[in-house]
Coordinates of C-alpha atoms in Angstrom, one line a residue:
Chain M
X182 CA 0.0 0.0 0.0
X183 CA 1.4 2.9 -1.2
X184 CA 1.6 5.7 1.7
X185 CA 3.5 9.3 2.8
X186 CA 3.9 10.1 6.2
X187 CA 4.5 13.9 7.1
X188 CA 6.0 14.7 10.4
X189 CA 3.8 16.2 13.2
X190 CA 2.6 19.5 13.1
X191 CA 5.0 22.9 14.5
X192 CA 4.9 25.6 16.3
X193 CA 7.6 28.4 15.5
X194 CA 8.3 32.0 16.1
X195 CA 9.3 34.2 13.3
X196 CA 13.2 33.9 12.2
X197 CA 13.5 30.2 13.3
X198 CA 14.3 27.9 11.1
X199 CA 12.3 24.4 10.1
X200 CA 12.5 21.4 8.4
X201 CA 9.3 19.1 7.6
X202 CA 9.4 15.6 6.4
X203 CA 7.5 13.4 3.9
X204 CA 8.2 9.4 4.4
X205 CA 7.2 7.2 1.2
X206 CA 6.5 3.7 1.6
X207 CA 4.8 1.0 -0.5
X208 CA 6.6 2.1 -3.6
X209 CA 10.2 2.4 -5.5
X210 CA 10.6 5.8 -3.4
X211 CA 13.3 7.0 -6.5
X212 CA 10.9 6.3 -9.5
X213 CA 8.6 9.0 -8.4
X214 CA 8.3 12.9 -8.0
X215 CA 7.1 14.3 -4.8
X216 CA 5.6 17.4 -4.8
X217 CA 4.9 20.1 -1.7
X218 CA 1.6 22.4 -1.6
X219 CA 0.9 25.2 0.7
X220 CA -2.8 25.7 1.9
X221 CA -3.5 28.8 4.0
X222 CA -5.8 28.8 6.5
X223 CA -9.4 29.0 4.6
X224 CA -7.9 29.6 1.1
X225 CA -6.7 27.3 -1.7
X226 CA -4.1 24.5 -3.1
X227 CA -0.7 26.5 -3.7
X228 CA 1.8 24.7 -5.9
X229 CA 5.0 24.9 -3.9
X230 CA 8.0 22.3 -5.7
X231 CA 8.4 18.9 -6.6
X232 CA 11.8 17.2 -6.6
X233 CA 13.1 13.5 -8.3
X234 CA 14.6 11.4 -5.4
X235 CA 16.0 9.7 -7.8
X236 CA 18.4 12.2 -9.1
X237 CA 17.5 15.1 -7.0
X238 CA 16.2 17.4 -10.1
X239 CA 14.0 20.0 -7.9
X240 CA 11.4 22.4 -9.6
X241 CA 10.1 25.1 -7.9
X242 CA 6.7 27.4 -8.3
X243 CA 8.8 31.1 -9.0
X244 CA 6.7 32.3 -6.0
X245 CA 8.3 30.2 -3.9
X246 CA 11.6 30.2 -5.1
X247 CA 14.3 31.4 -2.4
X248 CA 11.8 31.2 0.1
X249 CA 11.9 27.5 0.7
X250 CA 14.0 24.4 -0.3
X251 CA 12.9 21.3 -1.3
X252 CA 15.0 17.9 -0.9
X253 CA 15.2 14.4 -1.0
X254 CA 17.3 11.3 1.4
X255 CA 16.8 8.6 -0.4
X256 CA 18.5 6.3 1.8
X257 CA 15.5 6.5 4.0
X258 CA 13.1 7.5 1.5
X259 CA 12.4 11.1 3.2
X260 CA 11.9 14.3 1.4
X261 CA 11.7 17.8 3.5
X262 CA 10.7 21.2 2.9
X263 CA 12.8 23.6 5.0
X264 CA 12.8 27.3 5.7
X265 CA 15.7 29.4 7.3
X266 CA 14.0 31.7 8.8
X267 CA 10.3 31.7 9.0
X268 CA 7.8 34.3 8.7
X269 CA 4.0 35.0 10.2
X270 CA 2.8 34.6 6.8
X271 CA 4.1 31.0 6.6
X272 CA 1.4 29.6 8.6
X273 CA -0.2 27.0 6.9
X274 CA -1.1 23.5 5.9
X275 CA 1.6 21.8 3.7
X276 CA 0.8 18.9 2.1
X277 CA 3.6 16.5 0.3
X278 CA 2.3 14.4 -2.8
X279 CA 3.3 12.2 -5.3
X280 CA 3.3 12.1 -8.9
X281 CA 4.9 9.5 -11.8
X282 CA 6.1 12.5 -14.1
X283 CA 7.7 15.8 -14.2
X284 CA 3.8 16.7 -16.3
X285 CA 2.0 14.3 -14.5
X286 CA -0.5 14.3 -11.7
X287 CA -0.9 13.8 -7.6
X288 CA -1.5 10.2 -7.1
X289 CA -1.3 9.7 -3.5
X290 CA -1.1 12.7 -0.6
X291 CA 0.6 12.7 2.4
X292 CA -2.3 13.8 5.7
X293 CA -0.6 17.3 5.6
X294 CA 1.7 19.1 8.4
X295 CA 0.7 22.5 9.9
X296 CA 3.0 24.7 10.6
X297 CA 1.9 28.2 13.2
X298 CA 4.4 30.8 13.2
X299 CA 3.3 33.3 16.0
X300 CA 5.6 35.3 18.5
Chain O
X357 CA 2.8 31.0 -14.7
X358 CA -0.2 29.4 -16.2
X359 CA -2.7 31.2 -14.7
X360 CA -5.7 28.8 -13.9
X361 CA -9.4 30.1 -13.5
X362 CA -12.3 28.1 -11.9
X363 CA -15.9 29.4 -12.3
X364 CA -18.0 29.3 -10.5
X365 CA -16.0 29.9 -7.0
X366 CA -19.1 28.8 -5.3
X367 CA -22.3 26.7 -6.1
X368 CA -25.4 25.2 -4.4
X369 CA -27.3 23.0 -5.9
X370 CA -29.7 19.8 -5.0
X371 CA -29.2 16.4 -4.7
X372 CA -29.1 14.3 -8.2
X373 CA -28.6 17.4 -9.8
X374 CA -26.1 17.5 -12.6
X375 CA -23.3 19.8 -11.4
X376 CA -20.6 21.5 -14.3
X377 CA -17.2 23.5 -12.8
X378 CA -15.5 25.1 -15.9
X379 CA -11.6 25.6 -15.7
X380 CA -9.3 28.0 -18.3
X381 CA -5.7 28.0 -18.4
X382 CA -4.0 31.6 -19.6
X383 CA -2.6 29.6 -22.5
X384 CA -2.8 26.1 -24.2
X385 CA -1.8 22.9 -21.7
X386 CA -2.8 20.6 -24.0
X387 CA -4.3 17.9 -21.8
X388 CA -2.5 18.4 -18.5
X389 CA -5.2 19.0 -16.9
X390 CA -6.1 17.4 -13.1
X391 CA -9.2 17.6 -10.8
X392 CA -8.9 17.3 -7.3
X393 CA -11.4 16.7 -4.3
X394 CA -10.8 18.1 -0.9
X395 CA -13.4 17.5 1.8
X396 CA -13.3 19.9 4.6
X397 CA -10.2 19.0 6.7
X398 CA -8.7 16.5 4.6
X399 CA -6.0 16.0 2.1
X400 CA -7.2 16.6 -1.4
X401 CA -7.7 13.0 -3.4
X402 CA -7.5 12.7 -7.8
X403 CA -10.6 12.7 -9.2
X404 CA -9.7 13.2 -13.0
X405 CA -6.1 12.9 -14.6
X406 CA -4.7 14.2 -18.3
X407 CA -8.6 16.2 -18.8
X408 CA -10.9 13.0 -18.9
X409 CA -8.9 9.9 -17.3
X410 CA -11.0 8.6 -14.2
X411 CA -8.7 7.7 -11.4
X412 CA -9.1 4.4 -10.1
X413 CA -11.7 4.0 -7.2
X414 CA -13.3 7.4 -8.0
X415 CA -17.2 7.2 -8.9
X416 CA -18.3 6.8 -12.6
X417 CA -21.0 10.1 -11.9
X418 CA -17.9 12.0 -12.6
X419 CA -16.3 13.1 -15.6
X420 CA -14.0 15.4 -17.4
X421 CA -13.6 17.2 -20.7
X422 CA -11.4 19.8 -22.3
X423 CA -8.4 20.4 -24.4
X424 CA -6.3 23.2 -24.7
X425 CA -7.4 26.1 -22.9
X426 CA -11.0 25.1 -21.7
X427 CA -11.7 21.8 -19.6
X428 CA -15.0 20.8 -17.6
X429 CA -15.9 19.0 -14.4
X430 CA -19.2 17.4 -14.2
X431 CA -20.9 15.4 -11.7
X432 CA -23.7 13.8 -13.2
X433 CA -26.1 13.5 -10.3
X434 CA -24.8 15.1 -6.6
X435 CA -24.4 12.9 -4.1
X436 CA -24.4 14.0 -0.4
X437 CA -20.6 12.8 -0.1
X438 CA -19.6 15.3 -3.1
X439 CA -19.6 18.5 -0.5
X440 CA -15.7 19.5 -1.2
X441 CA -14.1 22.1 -3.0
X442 CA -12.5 21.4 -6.0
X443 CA -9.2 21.8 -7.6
X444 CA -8.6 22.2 -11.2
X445 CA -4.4 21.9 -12.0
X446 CA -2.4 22.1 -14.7
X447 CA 0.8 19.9 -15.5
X448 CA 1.7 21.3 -18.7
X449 CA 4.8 23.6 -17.6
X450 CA 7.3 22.7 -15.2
X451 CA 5.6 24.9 -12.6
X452 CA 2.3 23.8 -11.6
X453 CA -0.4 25.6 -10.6
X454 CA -3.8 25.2 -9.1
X455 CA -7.0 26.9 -10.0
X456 CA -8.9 28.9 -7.2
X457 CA -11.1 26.3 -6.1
X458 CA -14.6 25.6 -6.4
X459 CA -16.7 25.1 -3.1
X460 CA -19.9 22.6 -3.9
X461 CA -22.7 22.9 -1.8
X462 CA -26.0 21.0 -0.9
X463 CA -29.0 22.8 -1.2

């Protein structure tokens, strides 16, 4: 059974740093993309990145480009999504997801990690 | 960016009623075209893949059209399990992106 795990949800203050993590299982982990979407509190899917385990290619939406960096372990069949230093307007759900092609579709979804930065 | 607009952002309608969500793309994607469900505080789930492919498990009452710049949604008679919002996307360029969202309601 194909499945990603995300890590538990966070609670930060602005300028900390953060790294989240997607496990796949059920699946040849490198063989697939996996993708990272933002959803804000009470507003819509936001296309965030996808990176290729299998030879790290990364692809990133140009509005979140510099903001946040997408990688892969494939040793343990992990990908993250990591800020430096985190602002308010980071607060969100992220969801990780996978897809079979680099113009493909999300197959299977992770259950989503949110992420509160408040002071 | 492919900019992707859903209309209508919101609809109400009754049960077995035949429900349409329209989806443009600023410019051609061919047929990259994906719906997604999302019930209310869950992950979204594939509905439709490539404009008109059903994704395995999902019910035959819906169905998807389009090519190009202008692609459909239907549900062909509402069921009280289709309240969700959904998700048009496009896979065409190598940066994604998701339409607005359309939020189904039961009357």
């Amino acid at each position: 059974e194909v499945q990603l795990v995300q890590s538990g949800a966070e609670v930060k203050k602005p300028g900390e740093s953060l790294k989240i993590s997607c496990k796949g299982s059920g699946y040849s982990f490198t063989s697939y993309w996996i993708g990272w979407v933002r959803q804000m509190p009470g507003k819509g899917l936001e296309w965030m990145g996808i990176i290729y385990p299998g030879d790290s290619d990364t692809r990133y939406s140009p509005s979140f480009q510099g903001q946040v960096t997408i990688s892969a372990d494939k040793s343990i069949s992990t990908a993250y999504l990591q800020w430096s230093s985190l602002k308010a307007s980071d607060t969100a759900m992220y969801y990780c997801a996978r897809a079979d092609g680099g113009n493909s579709h999300f197959d299977y979804w992770g259950q989503g990690t949110l992420v509160t930065v408040s002071s | 960016d492919i900019q992707m607009t859903q209309s209508p952002s919101s609809l109400s309608a009754s049960l077995g009623d035949r429900v349409t969500i329209t989806c443009r793309a600023s410019q051609s994607i061919s047929s990259y075209l994906n719906w997604y469900q999302q019930k209310p505080g869950k992950a979204p789930t594939l509905l439709i893949y490539d404009a008109s492919s059903l994704q395995s498990g999902v019910p035959s009452r819906f169905s998807g059209s389009g090519s190009g710049t202008d692609f459909t949604l239907t549900i062909s008679s509402l069921q009280p399990e289709d309240l969700a919002t959904y998700y048009c996307q496009q896979s065409y360029s190598t940066s994604w992106t998701f339409g607005q969202g359309t939020k189904v309601e039961i009357k």
